[in-house]
Amino acid sequence: MKRETENTMHVFRGRWITDGEFASLRPRQVFHRQLEPLALDCTAHRDRHILFRRSFRLDRRPERACLFITADDYFKVYLNGRFVCQGPAPAYPQRLGYLEVDVTSFLQPGRNVLAVHTLYQGLINRVWVSGDLQHGLLCDLEADGALLLCSDASFLTHPHTGYREIGTVGYDTQFLEDYDSAAPEAHFARPEFEDAAWPHVQKRQFADYHVVPQRVQPLVWERIAPLSLERRVCGDGSTVLLADFGACYVGTLRLSGSGPKGSRAVIRCAQELQEEDPHRIRYDMRCNCRYEEGWLFSGSGTDALDWFDFKSFRYAEIVLPPGCEAGEIALDARHAPFALQTGLRREYEGDEELRRIWDLCVHTQRYGAQEVLQDCMDREKGFYLGDGCYTCLTRLLLTGEDSQARKLIGDAFLSLDLTPGIVTCLDCAFMQEIAEFPLILISFVLWHYRCTGDLAYLRQNSAGVRRILDAYETYRRPDGLLGGLDRWCVVEWPAQYRDGYDVDLTEGKVCEEPHVVLNAYALCAIACANRIAALLGQQPFRQEETLRQSFYDAFYDPARHLFRDRPGSDHVSYIGNVLPYAFGLSPEPAFESAMRDWIERCGVESLSLFGTFPLLAALRDRGEEALLRRLLKSPGAWLRMLSEGATATFECWGKDEKWNTSLFHMTFSYAAVFLAESGRGLLFYR
């Protein structure tokens, strides 16, 4: 098991620098409780591409040179015209990561140029902590132990005018790009670029950050050639190129071409073809992203498309006006480093269907993970806490590397300072609170310890575990149940998988009634916390017996041997019983028998993202391996995705199960947990 190593903290000699627009802007508060909304106007400062350049001279190439760098919101850095890296990982200002990169091979005797492209997106969304009016660059460049340069007043800056705003996609997730290769800044990274007219930077007057070594490794890039490339000429003289890259990836389109100045190519991307016309792509995608963008030619030789932001896609359609030609076409896939553990044993034993499910999950993990494990890389790009626990566990078991897991745990606990009980989506300005997700985190903290054996890290996290549970104790009623939740109880998602759950779960209002799912999660979390306390030689958080009895008295129907959704209701739901079954809350053998029959009838197709994992874990815990494999191979689950052409896991079992289905969604890659031997003995909820 490869554990994250603690980096030595670098003390920056550079200062936060920016341009004249942002230098004197005061940071504004973007954090708040979900039910106490904060109105912020994001129209004045948005989609700002701000460039920085600094030239310097070297007598010789150093033996070792290291660049320490970060920015807000994001940067791409070049040395002598060559791309170096990008970042940082999404983070809260209280723990903003910086990258430490060996750049020895990029340097040369004589003149050198450091060029940085930064973005202040300026939107309130699930991607970054943006909209807060904070922008800047911080860097040091050291060579053989001496400071070569740092971010200071000697840097030059200029906005990049080549990015024209043509709207956003998703939940204000990203700006569509209409890139102009004729922009004066198009070749700003080249050493010979003329920057004499650029103004000097300004110091950020209000830079409210605490910088730390970035937990996760920088992204890597992989060039994907088209599996097929179709070319057709239209009646108006335009040329349409249709590239199929063979699978869904995450990244940018690599494209070169030429044409008269101002000629505009149309570029469309999609995850699937149109059903009615397989020669056209579905760029108005199911996930409510319409990926149609533009590219203007410079008229001066071969141009290169320079997309800044990324998307998930398999197909690209390029429409070239008359007189325009395309050169190179490829997909530059970006992802976190990924390698399966040496000696990792798969448990599908020659079963072709299980092998295909395994391959689907591994592709999803390999190419989906970014600096954080976003749930989808199109509509939201959100670092969702509940989804993330399952996705991080999968990655941990497949790779044996835990930096992504530690990123999730650390940033989740950091968000306790923003709102009691943790936010739903980490490292961003979108303030949503889902009641079950912080309770899932407590299980994940225990699973992480079982995977790594790192008792010191478990001890470090024990205070955060107790803070979460203390926050939930404020909802404890005299009868021992949790009720009056001022955060969304999601239960299962999408809503049709709740099996008629008899509780008002409207998002944006207090869930007054105590109900079985939330109280089951809370009991599970307390059991996990008590197990953590026992491992650390601490006192238990709470005694479970009286809380269990209150749970049984309120929800269990001994005549039917099943749990009701809420007190006073006669309705029993599948999800409302799967979770008590999974969490070891069985009141009697008759409940186990009734659930075994129900699981045989309904399997996993009647569940979705949040009920399926606990059910499969419960079957493994009980030694029900034959049933576990049958459920994994259910025709309506992962095999349904594959039958519908999946190359990465979907957000739902099928494309039409949701009104905004993402076809590259990482959560369901957790099937791999139950197909890897390393998943045995780890997942029980106690």
PDB file of N, CA and C in Angstrom, residues 305-382:
ATOM      1  N   LEU A 305      -5.564  24.825 -32.168  1.00  0.00           N
ATOM      2  CA  LEU A 305      -6.649  25.086 -31.221  1.00  0.00           C
ATOM      3  C   LEU A 305      -6.093  25.025 -29.808  1.00  0.00           C
ATOM      4  N   ASP A 306      -6.440  25.991 -28.988  1.00  0.00           N
ATOM      5  CA  ASP A 306      -5.890  26.061 -27.627  1.00  0.00           C
ATOM      6  C   ASP A 306      -7.028  26.112 -26.611  1.00  0.00           C
ATOM      7  N   TRP A 307      -7.690  24.969 -26.447  1.00  0.00           N
ATOM      8  CA  TRP A 307      -8.725  24.897 -25.410  1.00  0.00           C
ATOM      9  C   TRP A 307      -8.084  24.965 -24.031  1.00  0.00           C
ATOM     10  N   PHE A 308      -8.677  25.743 -23.142  1.00  0.00           N
ATOM     11  CA  PHE A 308      -8.177  25.814 -21.769  1.00  0.00           C
ATOM     12  C   PHE A 308      -8.887  24.808 -20.873  1.00  0.00           C
ATOM     13  N   ASP A 309     -10.209  24.757 -20.974  1.00  0.00           N
ATOM     14  CA  ASP A 309     -10.980  23.872 -20.100  1.00  0.00           C
ATOM     15  C   ASP A 309     -11.169  22.514 -20.765  1.00  0.00           C
ATOM     16  N   PHE A 310     -11.677  21.561 -19.996  1.00  0.00           N
ATOM     17  CA  PHE A 310     -11.794  20.189 -20.466  1.00  0.00           C
ATOM     18  C   PHE A 310     -13.243  19.725 -20.417  1.00  0.00           C
ATOM     19  N   LYS A 311     -13.486  18.597 -21.050  1.00  0.00           N
ATOM     20  CA  LYS A 311     -14.812  17.984 -21.048  1.00  0.00           C
ATOM     21  C   LYS A 311     -14.648  16.488 -21.236  1.00  0.00           C
ATOM     22  N   SER A 312     -15.712  15.737 -21.054  1.00  0.00           N
ATOM     23  CA  SER A 312     -15.667  14.306 -21.346  1.00  0.00           C
ATOM     24  C   SER A 312     -16.376  14.066 -22.677  1.00  0.00           C
ATOM     25  N   PHE A 313     -15.709  13.334 -23.576  1.00  0.00           N
ATOM     26  CA  PHE A 313     -16.298  13.080 -24.886  1.00  0.00           C
ATOM     27  C   PHE A 313     -15.623  11.883 -25.538  1.00  0.00           C
ATOM     28  N   ARG A 314     -16.317  11.326 -26.508  1.00  0.00           N
ATOM     29  CA  ARG A 314     -15.777  10.265 -27.352  1.00  0.00           C
ATOM     30  C   ARG A 314     -15.658  10.725 -28.802  1.00  0.00           C
ATOM     31  N   TYR A 315     -16.608  11.529 -29.231  1.00  0.00           N
ATOM     32  CA  TYR A 315     -16.695  11.945 -30.629  1.00  0.00           C
ATOM     33  C   TYR A 315     -16.437  13.448 -30.757  1.00  0.00           C
ATOM     34  N   ALA A 316     -15.841  13.815 -31.874  1.00  0.00           N
ATOM     35  CA  ALA A 316     -15.681  15.230 -32.218  1.00  0.00           C
ATOM     36  C   ALA A 316     -16.099  15.421 -33.661  1.00  0.00           C
ATOM     37  N   GLU A 317     -16.860  16.479 -33.898  1.00  0.00           N
ATOM     38  CA  GLU A 317     -17.310  16.842 -35.239  1.00  0.00           C
ATOM     39  C   GLU A 317     -16.773  18.233 -35.536  1.00  0.00           C
ATOM     40  N   ILE A 318     -15.971  18.339 -36.596  1.00  0.00           N
ATOM     41  CA  ILE A 318     -15.365  19.610 -36.976  1.00  0.00           C
ATOM     42  C   ILE A 318     -15.934  20.034 -38.318  1.00  0.00           C
ATOM     43  N   VAL A 319     -16.568  21.197 -38.339  1.00  0.00           N
ATOM     44  CA  VAL A 319     -17.149  21.733 -39.571  1.00  0.00           C
ATOM     45  C   VAL A 319     -16.247  22.859 -40.048  1.00  0.00           C
ATOM     46  N   LEU A 320     -15.568  22.647 -41.188  1.00  0.00           N
ATOM     47  CA  LEU A 320     -14.620  23.610 -41.738  1.00  0.00           C
ATOM     48  C   LEU A 320     -15.260  24.395 -42.872  1.00  0.00           C
ATOM     49  N   PRO A 321     -15.217  25.732 -42.832  1.00  0.00           N
ATOM     50  CA  PRO A 321     -15.752  26.528 -43.947  1.00  0.00           C
ATOM     51  C   PRO A 321     -14.939  26.275 -45.212  1.00  0.00           C
ATOM     52  N   PRO A 322     -15.478  26.634 -46.362  1.00  0.00           N
ATOM     53  CA  PRO A 322     -14.719  26.505 -47.615  1.00  0.00           C
ATOM     54  C   PRO A 322     -13.381  27.225 -47.513  1.00  0.00           C
ATOM     55  N   GLY A 323     -12.343  26.594 -48.041  1.00  0.00           N
ATOM     56  CA  GLY A 323     -11.019  27.189 -48.028  1.00  0.00           C
ATOM     57  C   GLY A 323     -10.212  26.892 -46.787  1.00  0.00           C
ATOM     58  N   CYS A 324     -10.784  26.128 -45.852  1.00  0.00           N
ATOM     59  CA  CYS A 324     -10.088  25.787 -44.606  1.00  0.00           C
ATOM     60  C   CYS A 324      -9.687  24.312 -44.624  1.00  0.00           C
ATOM     61  N   GLU A 325      -8.572  23.999 -43.997  1.00  0.00           N
ATOM     62  CA  GLU A 325      -8.081  22.630 -43.934  1.00  0.00           C
ATOM     63  C   GLU A 325      -7.716  22.280 -42.501  1.00  0.00           C
ATOM     64  N   ALA A 326      -7.882  21.009 -42.179  1.00  0.00           N
ATOM     65  CA  ALA A 326      -7.484  20.515 -40.862  1.00  0.00           C
ATOM     66  C   ALA A 326      -6.213  19.703 -40.991  1.00  0.00           C
ATOM     67  N   GLY A 327      -5.371  19.772 -39.977  1.00  0.00           N
ATOM     68  CA  GLY A 327      -4.159  18.974 -39.924  1.00  0.00           C
ATOM     69  C   GLY A 327      -4.305  17.856 -38.912  1.00  0.00           C
ATOM     70  N   GLU A 328      -3.563  17.948 -37.815  1.00  0.00           N
ATOM     71  CA  GLU A 328      -3.603  16.914 -36.787  1.00  0.00           C
ATOM     72  C   GLU A 328      -4.946  16.917 -36.063  1.00  0.00           C
ATOM     73  N   ILE A 329      -5.481  15.732 -35.802  1.00  0.00           N
ATOM     74  CA  ILE A 329      -6.695  15.567 -34.998  1.00  0.00           C
ATOM     75  C   ILE A 329      -6.418  14.469 -33.988  1.00  0.00           C
ATOM     76  N   ALA A 330      -6.527  14.797 -32.714  1.00  0.00           N
ATOM     77  CA  ALA A 330      -6.325  13.807 -31.650  1.00  0.00           C
ATOM     78  C   ALA A 330      -7.074  14.284 -30.418  1.00  0.00           C
ATOM     79  N   LEU A 331      -7.135  13.414 -29.435  1.00  0.00           N
ATOM     80  CA  LEU A 331      -7.731  13.754 -28.145  1.00  0.00           C
ATOM     81  C   LEU A 331      -6.619  13.689 -27.115  1.00  0.00           C
ATOM     82  N   ASP A 332      -6.403  14.786 -26.416  1.00  0.00           N
ATOM     83  CA  ASP A 332      -5.433  14.804 -25.328  1.00  0.00           C
ATOM     84  C   ASP A 332      -6.171  14.494 -24.032  1.00  0.00           C
ATOM     85  N   ALA A 333      -6.050  13.236 -23.604  1.00  0.00           N
ATOM     86  CA  ALA A 333      -6.723  12.810 -22.375  1.00  0.00           C
ATOM     87  C   ALA A 333      -5.894  13.245 -21.171  1.00  0.00           C
ATOM     88  N   ARG A 334      -6.562  13.834 -20.192  1.00  0.00           N
ATOM     89  CA  ARG A 334      -5.905  14.256 -18.951  1.00  0.00           C
ATOM     90  C   ARG A 334      -6.495  13.455 -17.808  1.00  0.00           C
ATOM     91  N   HIS A 335      -5.628  12.993 -16.922  1.00  0.00           N
ATOM     92  CA  HIS A 335      -6.115  12.212 -15.783  1.00  0.00           C
ATOM     93  C   HIS A 335      -5.047  12.124 -14.714  1.00  0.00           C
ATOM     94  N   ALA A 336      -5.446  11.760 -13.524  1.00  0.00           N
ATOM     95  CA  ALA A 336      -4.486  11.512 -12.456  1.00  0.00           C
ATOM     96  C   ALA A 336      -3.674  10.267 -12.791  1.00  0.00           C
ATOM     97  N   PRO A 337      -2.422  10.190 -12.331  1.00  0.00           N
ATOM     98  CA  PRO A 337      -1.641   8.975 -12.582  1.00  0.00           C
ATOM     99  C   PRO A 337      -2.381   7.745 -12.058  1.00  0.00           C
ATOM    100  N   PHE A 338      -2.299   6.661 -12.820  1.00  0.00           N
ATOM    101  CA  PHE A 338      -3.050   5.453 -12.467  1.00  0.00           C
ATOM    102  C   PHE A 338      -2.250   4.216 -12.847  1.00  0.00           C
ATOM    103  N   ALA A 339      -2.105   3.305 -11.909  1.00  0.00           N
ATOM    104  CA  ALA A 339      -1.492   2.005 -12.189  1.00  0.00           C
ATOM    105  C   ALA A 339      -2.106   0.987 -11.240  1.00  0.00           C
ATOM    106  N   LEU A 340      -2.576  -0.119 -11.772  1.00  0.00           N
ATOM    107  CA  LEU A 340      -3.113  -1.174 -10.934  1.00  0.00           C
ATOM    108  C   LEU A 340      -2.019  -1.717 -10.023  1.00  0.00           C
ATOM    109  N   GLN A 341      -2.397  -2.094  -8.805  1.00  0.00           N
ATOM    110  CA  GLN A 341      -1.443  -2.675  -7.877  1.00  0.00           C
ATOM    111  C   GLN A 341      -0.778  -3.898  -8.481  1.00  0.00           C
ATOM    112  N   THR A 342       0.495  -4.037  -8.260  1.00  0.00           N
ATOM    113  CA  THR A 342       1.205  -5.237  -8.686  1.00  0.00           C
ATOM    114  C   THR A 342       0.628  -6.447  -7.954  1.00  0.00           C
ATOM    115  N   GLY A 343       0.296  -7.468  -8.710  1.00  0.00           N
ATOM    116  CA  GLY A 343      -0.241  -8.677  -8.095  1.00  0.00           C
ATOM    117  C   GLY A 343      -1.696  -8.588  -7.704  1.00  0.00           C
ATOM    118  N   LEU A 344      -2.386  -7.535  -8.142  1.00  0.00           N
ATOM    119  CA  LEU A 344      -3.803  -7.408  -7.811  1.00  0.00           C
ATOM    120  C   LEU A 344      -4.578  -8.582  -8.395  1.00  0.00           C
ATOM    121  N   ARG A 345      -5.271  -9.299  -7.552  1.00  0.00           N
ATOM    122  CA  ARG A 345      -6.009 -10.473  -8.003  1.00  0.00           C
ATOM    123  C   ARG A 345      -7.453 -10.111  -8.302  1.00  0.00           C
ATOM    124  N   ARG A 346      -7.877 -10.464  -9.521  1.00  0.00           N
ATOM    125  CA  ARG A 346      -9.269 -10.285  -9.902  1.00  0.00           C
ATOM    126  C   ARG A 346     -10.030 -11.563  -9.561  1.00  0.00           C
ATOM    127  N   GLU A 347     -11.300 -11.395  -9.247  1.00  0.00           N
ATOM    128  CA  GLU A 347     -12.087 -12.543  -8.804  1.00  0.00           C
ATOM    129  C   GLU A 347     -13.194 -12.904  -9.783  1.00  0.00           C
ATOM    130  N   TYR A 348     -12.980 -12.616 -11.062  1.00  0.00           N
ATOM    131  CA  TYR A 348     -14.025 -12.992 -12.006  1.00  0.00           C
ATOM    132  C   TYR A 348     -13.752 -14.353 -12.646  1.00  0.00           C
ATOM    133  N   GLU A 349     -12.582 -14.936 -12.415  1.00  0.00           N
ATOM    134  CA  GLU A 349     -12.319 -16.349 -12.722  1.00  0.00           C
ATOM    135  C   GLU A 349     -12.779 -16.760 -14.118  1.00  0.00           C
ATOM    136  N   GLY A 350     -12.377 -15.995 -15.105  1.00  0.00           N
ATOM    137  CA  GLY A 350     -12.701 -16.372 -16.477  1.00  0.00           C
ATOM    138  C   GLY A 350     -14.118 -16.086 -16.911  1.00  0.00           C
ATOM    139  N   ASP A 351     -14.927 -15.471 -16.054  1.00  0.00           N
ATOM    140  CA  ASP A 351     -16.299 -15.118 -16.402  1.00  0.00           C
ATOM    141  C   ASP A 351     -16.266 -13.889 -17.313  1.00  0.00           C
ATOM    142  N   GLU A 352     -16.675 -14.041 -18.575  1.00  0.00           N
ATOM    143  CA  GLU A 352     -16.550 -12.979 -19.551  1.00  0.00           C
ATOM    144  C   GLU A 352     -17.388 -11.761 -19.188  1.00  0.00           C
ATOM    145  N   GLU A 353     -18.576 -11.971 -18.653  1.00  0.00           N
ATOM    146  CA  GLU A 353     -19.423 -10.827 -18.299  1.00  0.00           C
ATOM    147  C   GLU A 353     -18.807 -10.029 -17.158  1.00  0.00           C
ATOM    148  N   LEU A 354     -18.283 -10.718 -16.149  1.00  0.00           N
ATOM    149  CA  LEU A 354     -17.641 -10.008 -15.052  1.00  0.00           C
ATOM    150  C   LEU A 354     -16.351  -9.331 -15.510  1.00  0.00           C
ATOM    151  N   ARG A 355     -15.646  -9.948 -16.448  1.00  0.00           N
ATOM    152  CA  ARG A 355     -14.442  -9.314 -16.977  1.00  0.00           C
ATOM    153  C   ARG A 355     -14.789  -8.006 -17.677  1.00  0.00           C
ATOM    154  N   ARG A 356     -15.876  -7.986 -18.433  1.00  0.00           N
ATOM    155  CA  ARG A 356     -16.276  -6.765 -19.127  1.00  0.00           C
ATOM    156  C   ARG A 356     -16.666  -5.675 -18.117  1.00  0.00           C
ATOM    157  N   ILE A 357     -17.315  -6.070 -17.040  1.00  0.00           N
ATOM    158  CA  ILE A 357     -17.652  -5.101 -15.989  1.00  0.00           C
ATOM    159  C   ILE A 357     -16.373  -4.561 -15.352  1.00  0.00           C
ATOM    160  N   TRP A 358     -15.427  -5.443 -15.080  1.00  0.00           N
ATOM    161  CA  TRP A 358     -14.137  -5.022 -14.524  1.00  0.00           C
ATOM    162  C   TRP A 358     -13.454  -4.009 -15.439  1.00  0.00           C
ATOM    163  N   ASP A 359     -13.377  -4.332 -16.714  1.00  0.00           N
ATOM    164  CA  ASP A 359     -12.712  -3.435 -17.669  1.00  0.00           C
ATOM    165  C   ASP A 359     -13.412  -2.083 -17.738  1.00  0.00           C
ATOM    166  N   LEU A 360     -14.730  -2.091 -17.676  1.00  0.00           N
ATOM    167  CA  LEU A 360     -15.496  -0.842 -17.683  1.00  0.00           C
ATOM    168  C   LEU A 360     -15.125   0.016 -16.480  1.00  0.00           C
ATOM    169  N   CYS A 361     -15.051  -0.602 -15.308  1.00  0.00           N
ATOM    170  CA  CYS A 361     -14.740   0.136 -14.083  1.00  0.00           C
ATOM    171  C   CYS A 361     -13.303   0.645 -14.087  1.00  0.00           C
ATOM    172  N   VAL A 362     -12.373  -0.169 -14.574  1.00  0.00           N
ATOM    173  CA  VAL A 362     -10.969   0.242 -14.598  1.00  0.00           C
ATOM    174  C   VAL A 362     -10.770   1.400 -15.571  1.00  0.00           C
ATOM    175  N   HIS A 363     -11.390   1.346 -16.753  1.00  0.00           N
ATOM    176  CA  HIS A 363     -11.297   2.466 -17.688  1.00  0.00           C
ATOM    177  C   HIS A 363     -11.846   3.742 -17.050  1.00  0.00           C
ATOM    178  N   THR A 364     -12.954   3.615 -16.346  1.00  0.00           N
ATOM    179  CA  THR A 364     -13.563   4.776 -15.689  1.00  0.00           C
ATOM    180  C   THR A 364     -12.614   5.381 -14.675  1.00  0.00           C
ATOM    181  N   GLN A 365     -11.984   4.523 -13.861  1.00  0.00           N
ATOM    182  CA  GLN A 365     -11.054   5.012 -12.854  1.00  0.00           C
ATOM    183  C   GLN A 365      -9.776   5.568 -13.484  1.00  0.00           C
ATOM    184  N   ARG A 366      -9.281   4.906 -14.506  1.00  0.00           N
ATOM    185  CA  ARG A 366      -8.025   5.329 -15.124  1.00  0.00           C
ATOM    186  C   ARG A 366      -8.162   6.705 -15.769  1.00  0.00           C
ATOM    187  N   TYR A 367      -9.246   6.914 -16.508  1.00  0.00           N
ATOM    188  CA  TYR A 367      -9.360   8.128 -17.311  1.00  0.00           C
ATOM    189  C   TYR A 367     -10.303   9.169 -16.713  1.00  0.00           C
ATOM    190  N   GLY A 368     -11.035   8.807 -15.668  1.00  0.00           N
ATOM    191  CA  GLY A 368     -11.970   9.763 -15.092  1.00  0.00           C
ATOM    192  C   GLY A 368     -11.380  10.634 -14.005  1.00  0.00           C
ATOM    193  N   ALA A 369     -10.433  10.099 -13.235  1.00  0.00           N
ATOM    194  CA  ALA A 369      -9.921  10.822 -12.074  1.00  0.00           C
ATOM    195  C   ALA A 369      -9.121  12.036 -12.503  1.00  0.00           C
ATOM    196  N   GLN A 370      -9.456  13.170 -11.961  1.00  0.00           N
ATOM    197  CA  GLN A 370      -8.719  14.408 -12.187  1.00  0.00           C
ATOM    198  C   GLN A 370      -7.917  14.726 -10.924  1.00  0.00           C
ATOM    199  N   GLU A 371      -7.660  16.012 -10.647  1.00  0.00           N
ATOM    200  CA  GLU A 371      -6.943  16.322  -9.400  1.00  0.00           C
ATOM    201  C   GLU A 371      -7.757  15.903  -8.190  1.00  0.00           C
ATOM    202  N   VAL A 372      -9.078  15.882  -8.347  1.00  0.00           N
ATOM    203  CA  VAL A 372      -9.973  15.290  -7.358  1.00  0.00           C
ATOM    204  C   VAL A 372     -10.896  14.337  -8.106  1.00  0.00           C
ATOM    205  N   LEU A 373     -11.580  13.477  -7.358  1.00  0.00           N
ATOM    206  CA  LEU A 373     -12.450  12.491  -7.991  1.00  0.00           C
ATOM    207  C   LEU A 373     -13.837  13.094  -8.172  1.00  0.00           C
ATOM    208  N   GLN A 374     -14.001  13.805  -9.261  1.00  0.00           N
ATOM    209  CA  GLN A 374     -15.296  14.394  -9.584  1.00  0.00           C
ATOM    210  C   GLN A 374     -16.293  13.286  -9.910  1.00  0.00           C
ATOM    211  N   ASP A 375     -17.564  13.546  -9.619  1.00  0.00           N
ATOM    212  CA  ASP A 375     -18.555  12.506  -9.922  1.00  0.00           C
ATOM    213  C   ASP A 375     -18.742  12.382 -11.430  1.00  0.00           C
ATOM    214  N   CYS A 376     -18.920  13.509 -12.119  1.00  0.00           N
ATOM    215  CA  CYS A 376     -18.978  13.506 -13.580  1.00  0.00           C
ATOM    216  C   CYS A 376     -18.100  14.645 -14.083  1.00  0.00           C
ATOM    217  N   MET A 377     -17.627  14.505 -15.300  1.00  0.00           N
ATOM    218  CA  MET A 377     -16.702  15.491 -15.853  1.00  0.00           C
ATOM    219  C   MET A 377     -17.369  16.345 -16.922  1.00  0.00           C
ATOM    220  N   ASP A 378     -18.682  16.473 -16.819  1.00  0.00           N
ATOM    221  CA  ASP A 378     -19.401  17.279 -17.804  1.00  0.00           C
ATOM    222  C   ASP A 378     -20.364  18.234 -17.115  1.00  0.00           C
ATOM    223  N   ARG A 379     -21.493  17.732 -16.643  1.00  0.00           N
ATOM    224  CA  ARG A 379     -22.553  18.594 -16.129  1.00  0.00           C
ATOM    225  C   ARG A 379     -22.154  19.331 -14.852  1.00  0.00           C
ATOM    226  N   GLU A 380     -21.376  18.684 -13.977  1.00  0.00           N
ATOM    227  CA  GLU A 380     -21.101  19.239 -12.655  1.00  0.00           C
ATOM    228  C   GLU A 380     -19.611  19.413 -12.362  1.00  0.00           C
ATOM    229  N   LYS A 381     -18.810  18.401 -12.651  1.00  0.00           N
ATOM    230  CA  LYS A 381     -17.397  18.389 -12.257  1.00  0.00           C
ATOM    231  C   LYS A 381     -17.278  18.601 -10.751  1.00  0.00           C
ATOM    232  N   GLY A 382     -18.154  17.967  -9.985  1.00  0.00           N
ATOM    233  CA  GLY A 382     -18.216  18.198  -8.555  1.00  0.00           C
ATOM    234  C   GLY A 382     -17.508  17.120  -7.760  1.00  0.00           C
TER     235      GLY A 382
END
